[in-house]
PDB file of C-alpha atoms and ligand atoms in Angstrom:
ATOM      1  CA  UNK A   1      70.462  26.754  65.960  1.00  0.00           C
ATOM      2  CA  UNK A   2      69.764  27.321  62.293  1.00  0.00           C
ATOM      3  CA  UNK A   3      68.259  30.550  61.055  1.00  0.00           C
ATOM      4  CA  UNK A   4      65.247  28.554  60.075  1.00  0.00           C
ATOM      5  CA  UNK A   5      64.779  27.198  63.604  1.00  0.00           C
ATOM      6  CA  UNK A   6      65.188  30.627  65.147  1.00  0.00           C
ATOM      7  CA  UNK A   7      62.271  31.909  63.152  1.00  0.00           C
ATOM      8  CA  UNK A   8      60.010  29.023  64.088  1.00  0.00           C
ATOM      9  CA  UNK A   9      57.140  29.810  66.344  1.00  0.00           C
ATOM     10  CA  UNK A  10      53.831  28.170  66.923  1.00  0.00           C
ATOM     11  CA  UNK A  11      51.093  29.209  64.602  1.00  0.00           C
ATOM     12  CA  UNK A  12      48.280  31.160  66.263  1.00  0.00           C
ATOM     13  CA  UNK A  13      45.651  28.755  64.993  1.00  0.00           C
ATOM     14  CA  UNK A  14      47.587  25.625  65.967  1.00  0.00           C
ATOM     15  CA  UNK A  15      48.420  24.592  62.410  1.00  0.00           C
ATOM     16  CA  UNK A  16      51.914  23.136  62.328  1.00  0.00           C
ATOM     17  CA  UNK A  17      54.403  25.593  60.945  1.00  0.00           C
ATOM     18  CA  UNK A  18      55.726  23.146  58.386  1.00  0.00           C
ATOM     19  CA  UNK A  19      52.242  22.788  56.986  1.00  0.00           C
ATOM     20  CA  UNK A  20      52.216  26.506  56.259  1.00  0.00           C
ATOM     21  CA  UNK A  21      55.504  26.678  54.340  1.00  0.00           C
ATOM     22  CA  UNK A  22      55.193  25.702  50.686  1.00  0.00           C
ATOM     23  CA  UNK A  23      57.873  23.438  49.166  1.00  0.00           C
ATOM     24  CA  UNK A  24      61.207  25.119  48.422  1.00  0.00           C
ATOM     25  CA  UNK A  25      60.455  28.196  50.548  1.00  0.00           C
ATOM     26  CA  UNK A  26      62.397  29.613  53.522  1.00  0.00           C
ATOM     27  CA  UNK A  27      60.954  31.769  56.273  1.00  0.00           C
ATOM     28  CA  UNK A  28      61.920  35.394  56.531  1.00  0.00           C
ATOM     29  CA  UNK A  29      61.188  37.711  59.402  1.00  0.00           C
ATOM     30  CA  UNK A  30      61.870  40.909  57.510  1.00  0.00           C
ATOM     31  CA  UNK A  31      59.816  42.207  54.662  1.00  0.00           C
ATOM     32  CA  UNK A  32      61.967  42.082  51.526  1.00  0.00           C
ATOM     33  CA  UNK A  33      61.221  44.568  48.771  1.00  0.00           C
ATOM     34  CA  UNK A  34      60.910  43.036  45.317  1.00  0.00           C
ATOM     35  CA  UNK A  35      60.484  45.635  42.616  1.00  0.00           C
ATOM     36  CA  UNK A  36      61.468  45.636  38.984  1.00  0.00           C
ATOM     37  CA  UNK A  37      62.540  49.198  38.207  1.00  0.00           C
ATOM     38  CA  UNK A  38      62.088  52.392  40.194  1.00  0.00           C
ATOM     39  CA  UNK A  39      59.597  52.948  43.017  1.00  0.00           C
ATOM     40  CA  UNK A  40      56.858  55.322  41.929  1.00  0.00           C
ATOM     41  CA  UNK A  41      55.835  57.872  44.539  1.00  0.00           C
ATOM     42  CA  UNK A  42      52.055  58.161  44.414  1.00  0.00           C
ATOM     43  CA  UNK A  43      50.243  60.515  46.762  1.00  0.00           C
ATOM     44  CA  UNK A  44      46.863  59.213  47.931  1.00  0.00           C
ATOM     45  CA  UNK A  45      45.091  62.352  46.666  1.00  0.00           C
ATOM     46  CA  UNK A  46      46.546  61.622  43.235  1.00  0.00           C
ATOM     47  CA  UNK A  47      45.801  57.894  43.322  1.00  0.00           C
ATOM     48  CA  UNK A  48      43.326  56.696  40.725  1.00  0.00           C
ATOM     49  CA  UNK A  49      42.461  53.272  39.450  1.00  0.00           C
ATOM     50  CA  UNK A  50      41.003  52.924  35.985  1.00  0.00           C
ATOM     51  CA  UNK A  51      38.642  50.029  35.351  1.00  0.00           C
ATOM     52  CA  UNK A  52      38.102  49.002  31.761  1.00  0.00           C
ATOM     53  CA  UNK A  53      38.151  46.134  29.304  1.00  0.00           C
ATOM     54  CA  UNK A  54      34.955  44.349  28.495  1.00  0.00           C
ATOM     55  CA  UNK A  55      32.876  47.380  29.360  1.00  0.00           C
ATOM     56  CA  UNK A  56      32.318  49.819  26.529  1.00  0.00           C
ATOM     57  CA  UNK A  57      33.289  52.742  28.710  1.00  0.00           C
ATOM     58  CA  UNK A  58      35.792  52.772  31.499  1.00  0.00           C
ATOM     59  CA  UNK A  59      35.529  54.360  34.913  1.00  0.00           C
ATOM     60  CA  UNK A  60      38.054  55.800  37.341  1.00  0.00           C
ATOM     61  CA  UNK A  61      38.010  55.243  41.100  1.00  0.00           C
ATOM     62  CA  UNK A  62      39.777  57.807  43.278  1.00  0.00           C
ATOM     63  CA  UNK A  63      41.221  57.530  46.779  1.00  0.00           C
ATOM     64  CA  UNK A  64      38.001  59.118  48.115  1.00  0.00           C
ATOM     65  CA  UNK A  65      35.925  56.508  46.267  1.00  0.00           C
ATOM     66  CA  UNK A  66      38.018  53.753  47.814  1.00  0.00           C
ATOM     67  CA  UNK A  67      37.635  55.241  51.308  1.00  0.00           C
ATOM     68  CA  UNK A  68      33.856  55.029  50.940  1.00  0.00           C
ATOM     69  CA  UNK A  69      33.962  51.245  50.405  1.00  0.00           C
ATOM     70  CA  UNK A  70      33.697  48.651  53.196  1.00  0.00           C
ATOM     71  CA  UNK A  71      37.036  47.809  54.795  1.00  0.00           C
ATOM     72  CA  UNK A  72      38.361  44.372  55.687  1.00  0.00           C
ATOM     73  CA  UNK A  73      41.323  43.089  57.716  1.00  0.00           C
ATOM     74  CA  UNK A  74      43.245  40.044  56.522  1.00  0.00           C
ATOM     75  CA  UNK A  75      45.794  37.967  58.414  1.00  0.00           C
ATOM     76  CA  UNK A  76      47.743  35.696  56.080  1.00  0.00           C
ATOM     77  CA  UNK A  77      51.019  34.184  54.928  1.00  0.00           C
ATOM     78  CA  UNK A  78      52.747  35.434  51.772  1.00  0.00           C
ATOM     79  CA  UNK A  79      55.152  33.636  49.454  1.00  0.00           C
ATOM     80  CA  UNK A  80      57.596  35.088  46.934  1.00  0.00           C
ATOM     81  CA  UNK A  81      58.887  33.045  44.036  1.00  0.00           C
ATOM     82  CA  UNK A  82      62.444  34.080  45.039  1.00  0.00           C
ATOM     83  CA  UNK A  83      61.871  31.587  47.884  1.00  0.00           C
ATOM     84  CA  UNK A  84      60.998  33.691  50.904  1.00  0.00           C
ATOM     85  CA  UNK A  85      57.786  33.207  52.810  1.00  0.00           C
ATOM     86  CA  UNK A  86      56.522  35.556  55.495  1.00  0.00           C
ATOM     87  CA  UNK A  87      53.994  34.242  57.980  1.00  0.00           C
ATOM     88  CA  UNK A  88      51.309  36.070  59.956  1.00  0.00           C
ATOM     89  CA  UNK A  89      51.142  39.308  57.991  1.00  0.00           C
ATOM     90  CA  UNK A  90      48.366  41.821  58.712  1.00  0.00           C
ATOM     91  CA  UNK A  91      46.717  43.885  56.023  1.00  0.00           C
ATOM     92  CA  UNK A  92      43.718  46.111  55.697  1.00  0.00           C
ATOM     93  CA  UNK A  93      41.940  47.441  52.674  1.00  0.00           C
ATOM     94  CA  UNK A  94      38.985  46.832  50.412  1.00  0.00           C
ATOM     95  CA  UNK A  95      38.145  43.316  49.342  1.00  0.00           C
ATOM     96  CA  UNK A  96      38.405  42.907  45.584  1.00  0.00           C
ATOM     97  CA  UNK A  97      34.871  41.474  45.684  1.00  0.00           C
ATOM     98  CA  UNK A  98      33.611  44.648  47.402  1.00  0.00           C
ATOM     99  CA  UNK A  99      35.487  46.791  44.877  1.00  0.00           C
ATOM    100  CA  UNK A 100      33.770  44.806  42.140  1.00  0.00           C
ATOM    101  CA  UNK A 101      30.384  45.631  43.682  1.00  0.00           C
ATOM    102  CA  UNK A 102      31.257  49.327  43.383  1.00  0.00           C
ATOM    103  CA  UNK A 103      32.320  48.763  39.776  1.00  0.00           C
ATOM    104  CA  UNK A 104      29.008  47.079  39.028  1.00  0.00           C
ATOM    105  CA  UNK A 105      27.102  49.911  40.733  1.00  0.00           C
ATOM    106  CA  UNK A 106      28.696  52.323  38.251  1.00  0.00           C
ATOM    107  CA  UNK A 107      28.942  50.256  35.086  1.00  0.00           C
ATOM    108  CA  UNK A 108      26.323  47.556  35.464  1.00  0.00           C
ATOM    109  CA  UNK A 109      26.704  43.826  36.048  1.00  0.00           C
ATOM    110  CA  UNK A 110      30.009  42.304  35.049  1.00  0.00           C
ATOM    111  CA  UNK A 111      29.426  40.532  31.739  1.00  0.00           C
ATOM    112  CA  UNK A 112      29.558  36.730  31.961  1.00  0.00           C
ATOM    113  CA  UNK A 113      32.233  36.798  29.268  1.00  0.00           C
ATOM    114  CA  UNK A 114      34.807  38.115  31.753  1.00  0.00           C
ATOM    115  CA  UNK A 115      37.169  35.262  32.590  1.00  0.00           C
ATOM    116  CA  UNK A 116      40.459  37.002  33.443  1.00  0.00           C
ATOM    117  CA  UNK A 117      41.799  40.198  34.942  1.00  0.00           C
ATOM    118  CA  UNK A 118      44.965  42.132  34.197  1.00  0.00           C
ATOM    119  CA  UNK A 119      46.257  44.188  37.130  1.00  0.00           C
ATOM    120  CA  UNK A 120      48.100  47.322  35.999  1.00  0.00           C
ATOM    121  CA  UNK A 121      50.539  49.436  38.016  1.00  0.00           C
ATOM    122  CA  UNK A 122      51.940  52.927  37.930  1.00  0.00           C
ATOM    123  CA  UNK A 123      55.238  52.325  36.117  1.00  0.00           C
ATOM    124  CA  UNK A 124      53.803  49.751  33.741  1.00  0.00           C
ATOM    125  CA  UNK A 125      53.997  46.477  35.679  1.00  0.00           C
ATOM    126  CA  UNK A 126      51.192  44.044  34.889  1.00  0.00           C
ATOM    127  CA  UNK A 127      50.112  40.627  36.101  1.00  0.00           C
ATOM    128  CA  UNK A 128      47.274  38.381  34.935  1.00  0.00           C
ATOM    129  CA  UNK A 129      44.977  36.019  36.830  1.00  0.00           C
ATOM    130  CA  UNK A 130      41.654  34.322  36.313  1.00  0.00           C
ATOM    131  CA  UNK A 131      38.872  36.454  37.784  1.00  0.00           C
ATOM    132  CA  UNK A 132      38.144  33.629  40.236  1.00  0.00           C
ATOM    133  CA  UNK A 133      41.571  34.043  41.940  1.00  0.00           C
ATOM    134  CA  UNK A 134      40.601  37.576  42.913  1.00  0.00           C
ATOM    135  CA  UNK A 135      37.186  36.663  44.314  1.00  0.00           C
ATOM    136  CA  UNK A 136      38.581  34.935  47.420  1.00  0.00           C
ATOM    137  CA  UNK A 137      37.609  36.552  50.749  1.00  0.00           C
ATOM    138  CA  UNK A 138      41.233  37.408  51.548  1.00  0.00           C
ATOM    139  CA  UNK A 139      42.067  39.323  48.369  1.00  0.00           C
ATOM    140  CA  UNK A 140      42.434  43.045  49.074  1.00  0.00           C
ATOM    141  CA  UNK A 141      43.167  46.317  47.437  1.00  0.00           C
ATOM    142  CA  UNK A 142      45.420  46.848  50.431  1.00  0.00           C
ATOM    143  CA  UNK A 143      46.170  50.253  51.919  1.00  0.00           C
ATOM    144  CA  UNK A 144      47.754  49.308  55.246  1.00  0.00           C
ATOM    145  CA  UNK A 145      50.347  46.807  56.442  1.00  0.00           C
ATOM    146  CA  UNK A 146      50.777  46.088  60.151  1.00  0.00           C
ATOM    147  CA  UNK A 147      48.348  48.870  60.992  1.00  0.00           C
ATOM    148  CA  UNK A 148      50.358  51.530  59.138  1.00  0.00           C
ATOM    149  CA  UNK A 149      49.734  53.145  55.756  1.00  0.00           C
ATOM    150  CA  UNK A 150      51.366  50.969  53.121  1.00  0.00           C
ATOM    151  CA  UNK A 151      54.908  52.213  52.451  1.00  0.00           C
ATOM    152  CA  UNK A 152      55.828  53.316  48.940  1.00  0.00           C
ATOM    153  CA  UNK A 153      58.328  50.517  48.459  1.00  0.00           C
ATOM    154  CA  UNK A 154      55.644  47.936  49.256  1.00  0.00           C
ATOM    155  CA  UNK A 155      53.176  49.436  46.811  1.00  0.00           C
ATOM    156  CA  UNK A 156      51.526  52.273  48.716  1.00  0.00           C
ATOM    157  CA  UNK A 157      49.104  53.856  48.650  1.00  0.00           C
ATOM    158  CA  UNK A 158      47.220  50.900  47.110  1.00  0.00           C
ATOM    159  CA  UNK A 159      48.410  47.465  46.083  1.00  0.00           C
ATOM    160  CA  UNK A 160      46.710  44.201  45.283  1.00  0.00           C
ATOM    161  CA  UNK A 161      47.169  41.596  48.016  1.00  0.00           C
ATOM    162  CA  UNK A 162      46.459  38.090  46.704  1.00  0.00           C
ATOM    163  CA  UNK A 163      48.078  35.742  49.218  1.00  0.00           C
ATOM    164  CA  UNK A 164      47.050  32.407  47.701  1.00  0.00           C
ATOM    165  CA  UNK A 165      49.597  32.770  44.854  1.00  0.00           C
ATOM    166  CA  UNK A 166      53.232  33.791  44.578  1.00  0.00           C
ATOM    167  CA  UNK A 167      53.429  37.455  45.402  1.00  0.00           C
ATOM    168  CA  UNK A 168      54.326  38.624  41.898  1.00  0.00           C
ATOM    169  CA  UNK A 169      50.580  38.146  41.267  1.00  0.00           C
ATOM    170  CA  UNK A 170      49.971  41.092  43.640  1.00  0.00           C
ATOM    171  CA  UNK A 171      50.577  44.332  41.765  1.00  0.00           C
ATOM    172  CA  UNK A 172      52.013  47.213  43.791  1.00  0.00           C
ATOM    173  CA  UNK A 173      50.918  50.811  43.022  1.00  0.00           C
ATOM    174  CA  UNK A 174      47.768  49.446  41.477  1.00  0.00           C
ATOM    175  CA  UNK A 175      46.315  51.845  38.927  1.00  0.00           C
ATOM    176  CA  UNK A 176      44.248  49.696  36.628  1.00  0.00           C
ATOM    177  CA  UNK A 177      41.925  46.721  36.531  1.00  0.00           C
ATOM    178  CA  UNK A 178      41.356  45.391  33.032  1.00  0.00           C
ATOM    179  CA  UNK A 179      38.595  42.858  32.592  1.00  0.00           C
ATOM    180  CA  UNK A 180      39.310  40.379  29.816  1.00  0.00           C
ATOM    181  CA  UNK A 181      37.401  37.689  27.964  1.00  0.00           C
ATOM    182  CA  UNK A 182      40.584  35.678  27.373  1.00  0.00           C
ATOM    183  CA  UNK A 183      43.874  35.217  29.180  1.00  0.00           C
ATOM    184  CA  UNK A 184      46.972  37.218  28.303  1.00  0.00           C
ATOM    185  CA  UNK A 185      50.365  37.102  30.056  1.00  0.00           C
ATOM    186  CA  UNK A 186      51.472  39.980  32.286  1.00  0.00           C
ATOM    187  CA  UNK A 187      55.002  41.322  32.768  1.00  0.00           C
ATOM    188  CA  UNK A 188      56.760  38.401  34.483  1.00  0.00           C
ATOM    189  CA  UNK A 189      54.520  35.846  32.840  1.00  0.00           C
ATOM    190  CA  UNK A 190      55.884  37.003  29.468  1.00  0.00           C
ATOM    191  CA  UNK A 191      59.432  36.547  30.793  1.00  0.00           C
ATOM    192  CA  UNK A 192      58.973  32.936  31.811  1.00  0.00           C
ATOM    193  CA  UNK A 193      57.197  33.005  35.141  1.00  0.00           C
ATOM    194  CA  UNK A 194      54.404  30.471  35.434  1.00  0.00           C
ATOM    195  CA  UNK A 195      50.975  31.586  34.318  1.00  0.00           C
ATOM    196  CA  UNK A 196      49.247  30.418  37.538  1.00  0.00           C
ATOM    197  CA  UNK A 197      51.902  30.793  40.271  1.00  0.00           C
ATOM    198  CA  UNK A 198      50.512  28.417  42.905  1.00  0.00           C
ATOM    199  CA  UNK A 199      53.232  28.089  45.602  1.00  0.00           C
ATOM    200  CA  UNK A 200      51.830  24.777  46.846  1.00  0.00           C
ATOM    201  CA  UNK A 201      52.392  23.294  43.388  1.00  0.00           C
ATOM    202  CA  UNK A 202      55.695  25.153  42.954  1.00  0.00           C
ATOM    203  CA  UNK A 203      54.435  26.817  39.807  1.00  0.00           C
ATOM    204  CA  UNK A 204      57.480  29.081  39.548  1.00  0.00           C
ATOM    205  CA  UNK A 205      58.392  29.058  35.873  1.00  0.00           C
ATOM    206  CA  UNK A 206      56.770  27.952  32.677  1.00  0.00           C
ATOM    207  CA  UNK A 207      58.340  25.084  30.746  1.00  0.00           C
TER     208      UNK A 207
HETATM  209  N1  MTE B 301      54.155  47.247  40.290  1.00  0.00           N
HETATM  210  C1  MTE B 301      54.873  46.201  40.718  1.00  0.00           C
HETATM  211  N2  MTE B 301      54.252  45.282  41.478  1.00  0.00           N
HETATM  212  C2  MTE B 301      54.936  44.210  41.931  1.00  0.00           C
HETATM  213  C3  MTE B 301      56.290  44.019  41.597  1.00  0.00           C
HETATM  214  C4  MTE B 301      56.926  45.008  40.785  1.00  0.00           C
HETATM  215  O1  MTE B 301      58.113  44.915  40.444  1.00  0.00           O
HETATM  216  N3  MTE B 301      56.174  46.089  40.379  1.00  0.00           N
HETATM  217  N4  MTE B 301      56.972  42.913  42.067  1.00  0.00           N
HETATM  218  C5  MTE B 301      56.161  41.757  42.429  1.00  0.00           C
HETATM  219  C6  MTE B 301      56.908  40.752  43.140  1.00  0.00           C
HETATM  220  S1  MTE B 301      57.952  39.768  42.235  1.00  0.00           S
HETATM  221  C7  MTE B 301      56.719  40.510  44.472  1.00  0.00           C
HETATM  222  S2  MTE B 301      57.448  39.212  45.275  1.00  0.00           S
HETATM  223  C8  MTE B 301      55.913  41.431  45.290  1.00  0.00           C
HETATM  224  C9  MTE B 301      56.826  41.978  46.360  1.00  0.00           C
HETATM  225  O2  MTE B 301      56.142  42.828  47.209  1.00  0.00           O
HETATM  226  P1  MTE B 301      56.991  43.572  48.342  1.00  0.00           P
HETATM  227  O3  MTE B 301      58.065  44.364  47.638  1.00  0.00           O
HETATM  228  O4  MTE B 301      56.012  44.392  49.075  1.00  0.00           O
HETATM  229  O5  MTE B 301      57.612  42.482  49.168  1.00  0.00           O
HETATM  230  O6  MTE B 301      55.369  42.499  44.542  1.00  0.00           O
HETATM  231  C10 MTE B 301      54.940  42.170  43.254  1.00  0.00           C
HETATM  232  N5  MTE B 301      54.276  43.307  42.700  1.00  0.00           N
HETATM  233 MO1   MO B 302      58.549  37.965  43.704  1.00  0.00          MO
END
Protein backbone atom coordinates (compact mmCIF):
# COMPACT_ATOMS: atom_id res chain seq x y z
CA UNK A 1 0.00 0.00 0.00
CA UNK A 2 1.45 3.35 -0.96
CA UNK A 3 1.88 6.11 1.57
CA UNK A 4 -0.69 8.03 -0.36
CA UNK A 5 -3.26 5.23 -0.05
CA UNK A 6 -2.62 4.83 3.65
CA UNK A 7 -3.56 8.42 4.24
CA UNK A 8 -6.77 8.19 2.25
CA UNK A 9 -9.96 8.39 4.17
CA UNK A 10 -13.44 9.40 3.25
CA UNK A 11 -14.15 13.06 3.47
CA UNK A 12 -16.63 14.02 6.19
CA UNK A 13 -18.88 15.82 3.74
CA UNK A 14 -18.80 13.03 1.14
CA UNK A 15 -16.68 14.94 -1.37
CA UNK A 16 -14.28 12.53 -3.04
CA UNK A 17 -10.80 12.84 -1.64
CA UNK A 18 -9.23 13.29 -5.05
CA UNK A 19 -11.46 16.29 -5.64
CA UNK A 20 -9.93 17.94 -2.58
CA UNK A 21 -6.27 17.52 -3.54
CA UNK A 22 -5.00 20.18 -5.93
CA UNK A 23 -2.80 19.11 -8.87
CA UNK A 24 0.79 18.21 -7.98
CA UNK A 25 0.10 17.94 -4.23
CA UNK A 26 0.62 14.97 -1.89
CA UNK A 27 -1.23 14.35 1.35
CA UNK A 28 0.57 14.65 4.64
CA UNK A 29 -0.72 13.58 8.01
CA UNK A 30 1.79 15.55 10.03
CA UNK A 31 1.97 19.28 10.20
CA UNK A 32 5.23 20.37 8.57
CA UNK A 33 6.79 23.61 9.72
CA UNK A 34 7.78 25.96 6.92
CA UNK A 35 9.61 29.02 8.17
CA UNK A 36 12.22 31.19 6.55
CA UNK A 37 14.60 32.19 9.33
CA UNK A 38 14.26 31.88 13.09
CA UNK A 39 11.02 31.36 15.02
CA UNK A 40 10.10 34.48 16.96
CA UNK A 41 8.78 33.85 20.46
CA UNK A 42 5.89 36.23 21.02
CA UNK A 43 4.00 36.20 24.30
CA UNK A 44 0.28 36.91 23.94
CA UNK A 45 0.48 39.82 26.40
CA UNK A 46 3.14 41.36 24.17
CA UNK A 47 1.31 40.64 20.91
CA UNK A 48 0.23 43.70 18.97
CA UNK A 49 -0.91 44.17 15.42
CA UNK A 50 -0.46 47.55 13.79
CA UNK A 51 -2.97 48.56 11.13
CA UNK A 52 -1.93 51.30 8.75
CA UNK A 53 -1.57 52.29 5.12
CA UNK A 54 -4.31 54.25 3.47
CA UNK A 55 -5.46 55.70 6.77
CA UNK A 56 -3.72 58.88 7.83
CA UNK A 57 -3.10 57.51 11.29
CA UNK A 58 -2.47 53.95 12.26
CA UNK A 59 -3.88 51.98 15.15
CA UNK A 60 -2.61 49.08 17.23
CA UNK A 61 -4.70 46.10 18.32
CA UNK A 62 -3.55 44.17 21.38
CA UNK A 63 -4.22 40.59 22.46
CA UNK A 64 -6.98 41.92 24.76
CA UNK A 65 -8.56 43.78 21.83
CA UNK A 66 -8.52 40.58 19.79
CA UNK A 67 -10.10 38.59 22.64
CA UNK A 68 -13.03 41.02 22.65
CA UNK A 69 -13.88 40.25 19.00
CA UNK A 70 -16.31 37.54 17.86
CA UNK A 71 -14.69 34.13 17.46
CA UNK A 72 -15.15 31.68 14.60
CA UNK A 73 -14.19 28.04 14.02
CA UNK A 74 -13.01 26.93 10.59
CA UNK A 75 -12.56 23.40 9.27
CA UNK A 76 -10.54 23.37 6.06
CA UNK A 77 -7.80 21.88 3.90
CA UNK A 78 -4.43 23.63 3.54
CA UNK A 79 -1.91 23.45 0.71
CA UNK A 80 1.78 24.36 0.73
CA UNK A 81 3.63 25.20 -2.45
CA UNK A 82 6.32 22.66 -1.43
CA UNK A 83 3.64 20.12 -2.43
CA UNK A 84 2.10 18.95 0.82
CA UNK A 85 -1.60 19.25 1.49
CA UNK A 86 -3.21 18.64 4.86
CA UNK A 87 -6.91 17.85 4.95
CA UNK A 88 -9.48 18.46 7.69
CA UNK A 89 -7.61 20.99 9.80
CA UNK A 90 -9.41 22.80 12.63
CA UNK A 91 -8.74 26.40 13.52
CA UNK A 92 -10.29 29.05 15.67
CA UNK A 93 -9.79 32.76 15.77
CA UNK A 94 -11.23 36.03 14.55
CA UNK A 95 -12.49 36.30 11.00
CA UNK A 96 -10.53 38.88 9.03
CA UNK A 97 -13.88 40.45 8.11
CA UNK A 98 -14.75 40.81 11.82
CA UNK A 99 -11.30 42.25 12.51
CA UNK A 100 -11.94 44.75 9.73
CA UNK A 101 -15.18 45.80 11.44
CA UNK A 102 -13.16 46.59 14.57
CA UNK A 103 -10.68 48.54 12.45
CA UNK A 104 -13.50 50.55 10.92
CA UNK A 105 -15.00 51.20 14.38
CA UNK A 106 -11.71 52.85 15.36
CA UNK A 107 -10.58 54.50 12.14
CA UNK A 108 -13.74 54.96 10.11
CA UNK A 109 -14.90 53.20 6.95
CA UNK A 110 -12.22 51.58 4.85
CA UNK A 111 -11.60 53.91 1.91
CA UNK A 112 -12.81 52.56 -1.44
CA UNK A 113 -9.28 53.05 -2.76
CA UNK A 114 -8.03 50.05 -0.77
CA UNK A 115 -7.45 47.21 -3.22
CA UNK A 116 -4.68 45.15 -1.60
CA UNK A 117 -3.33 44.16 1.79
CA UNK A 118 0.20 43.44 2.93
CA UNK A 119 0.43 41.06 5.89
CA UNK A 120 3.47 41.76 8.07
CA UNK A 121 5.10 39.42 10.60
CA UNK A 122 7.38 39.68 13.58
CA UNK A 123 10.75 38.95 11.97
CA UNK A 124 9.97 40.84 8.78
CA UNK A 125 8.12 38.31 6.62
CA UNK A 126 5.48 39.83 4.36
CA UNK A 127 2.92 38.55 1.88
CA UNK A 128 0.51 40.44 -0.37
CA UNK A 129 -3.04 39.65 -1.48
CA UNK A 130 -6.00 41.49 -2.92
CA UNK A 131 -8.30 42.63 -0.12
CA UNK A 132 -11.01 40.37 -1.57
CA UNK A 133 -8.97 37.20 -0.80
CA UNK A 134 -9.12 38.06 2.89
CA UNK A 135 -12.86 38.73 2.98
CA UNK A 136 -13.83 35.06 2.59
CA UNK A 137 -15.77 33.58 5.54
CA UNK A 138 -12.98 31.10 6.31
CA UNK A 139 -10.11 33.58 6.62
CA UNK A 140 -8.98 33.92 10.24
CA UNK A 141 -6.54 35.68 12.44
CA UNK A 142 -6.05 32.26 13.96
CA UNK A 143 -5.11 31.68 17.59
CA UNK A 144 -5.80 27.96 17.99
CA UNK A 145 -5.10 24.81 15.99
CA UNK A 146 -6.83 21.54 16.86
CA UNK A 147 -8.33 23.14 19.95
CA UNK A 148 -4.94 24.14 21.38
CA UNK A 149 -3.24 27.54 21.48
CA UNK A 150 -1.30 27.95 18.25
CA UNK A 151 2.29 26.75 18.76
CA UNK A 152 5.13 29.19 18.19
CA UNK A 153 6.50 27.28 15.23
CA UNK A 154 3.12 27.49 13.49
CA UNK A 155 2.83 31.22 14.05
CA UNK A 156 1.45 31.57 17.56
CA UNK A 157 0.03 33.50 19.19
CA UNK A 158 -1.66 34.90 16.06
CA UNK A 159 -1.27 33.98 12.41
CA UNK A 160 -3.28 34.63 9.29
CA UNK A 161 -5.10 31.53 8.04
CA UNK A 162 -6.13 31.92 4.40
CA UNK A 163 -6.82 28.38 3.18
CA UNK A 164 -7.95 29.16 -0.37
CA UNK A 165 -4.36 29.93 -1.48
CA UNK A 166 -0.97 28.31 -1.02
CA UNK A 167 -0.06 28.64 2.62
CA UNK A 168 2.79 31.11 2.12
CA UNK A 169 -0.07 33.64 1.77
CA UNK A 170 -0.81 33.06 5.49
CA UNK A 171 1.64 35.07 7.56
CA UNK A 172 2.70 33.54 10.88
CA UNK A 173 3.34 35.81 13.91
CA UNK A 174 1.14 38.42 12.32
CA UNK A 175 2.01 41.90 13.55
CA UNK A 176 0.81 44.22 10.84
CA UNK A 177 -1.96 44.79 8.34
CA UNK A 178 -1.09 47.38 5.72
CA UNK A 179 -3.90 48.59 3.51
CA UNK A 180 -2.72 49.55 0.03
CA UNK A 181 -4.18 51.28 -2.99
CA UNK A 182 -1.96 49.28 -5.35
CA UNK A 183 -0.36 45.86 -5.32
CA UNK A 184 3.21 45.29 -4.17
CA UNK A 185 5.03 41.95 -3.86
CA UNK A 186 5.72 40.45 -0.43
CA UNK A 187 8.75 38.42 0.65
CA UNK A 188 8.38 35.24 -1.43
CA UNK A 189 6.59 37.05 -4.22
CA UNK A 190 9.74 39.14 -4.72
CA UNK A 191 11.80 35.93 -4.91
CA UNK A 192 9.77 34.38 -7.69
CA UNK A 193 6.70 32.91 -6.06
CA UNK A 194 3.50 33.58 -7.97
CA UNK A 195 1.64 36.76 -7.11
CA UNK A 196 -1.73 34.99 -6.64
CA UNK A 197 -0.84 31.48 -5.41
CA UNK A 198 -4.03 29.60 -6.31
CA UNK A 199 -3.29 25.87 -5.73
CA UNK A 200 -6.09 24.78 -8.06
CA UNK A 201 -4.38 26.64 -10.91
CA UNK A 202 -0.91 25.58 -9.72
CA UNK A 203 0.18 29.19 -9.43
CA UNK A 204 3.48 28.26 -7.78
CA UNK A 205 6.04 30.51 -9.43
CA UNK A 206 5.98 33.55 -11.62
CA UNK A 207 7.31 33.26 -15.17
N1 LIG B 1 6.19 34.95 9.24
C1 LIG B 1 6.22 33.90 8.41
N2 LIG B 1 5.05 33.42 7.96
C2 LIG B 1 5.03 32.36 7.11
C3 LIG B 1 6.23 31.77 6.67
C4 LIG B 1 7.46 32.30 7.17
O1 LIG B 1 8.56 31.84 6.83
N3 LIG B 1 7.40 33.36 8.04
N4 LIG B 1 6.19 30.69 5.81
C5 LIG B 1 4.99 30.55 4.99
C6 LIG B 1 4.92 29.28 4.32
S1 LIG B 1 5.90 29.07 2.95
C7 LIG B 1 4.03 28.32 4.68
S2 LIG B 1 3.80 26.90 3.77
C8 LIG B 1 3.26 28.44 5.93
C9 LIG B 1 3.63 27.25 6.78
O2 LIG B 1 2.93 27.26 7.97
P1 LIG B 1 3.28 26.12 9.04
O3 LIG B 1 4.75 26.26 9.36
O4 LIG B 1 2.39 26.38 10.18
O5 LIG B 1 3.02 24.81 8.34
O6 LIG B 1 3.53 29.63 6.63
C10 LIG B 1 3.73 30.76 5.83
N5 LIG B 1 3.83 31.90 6.68
MO1 LIG C 1 5.08 27.09 1.88
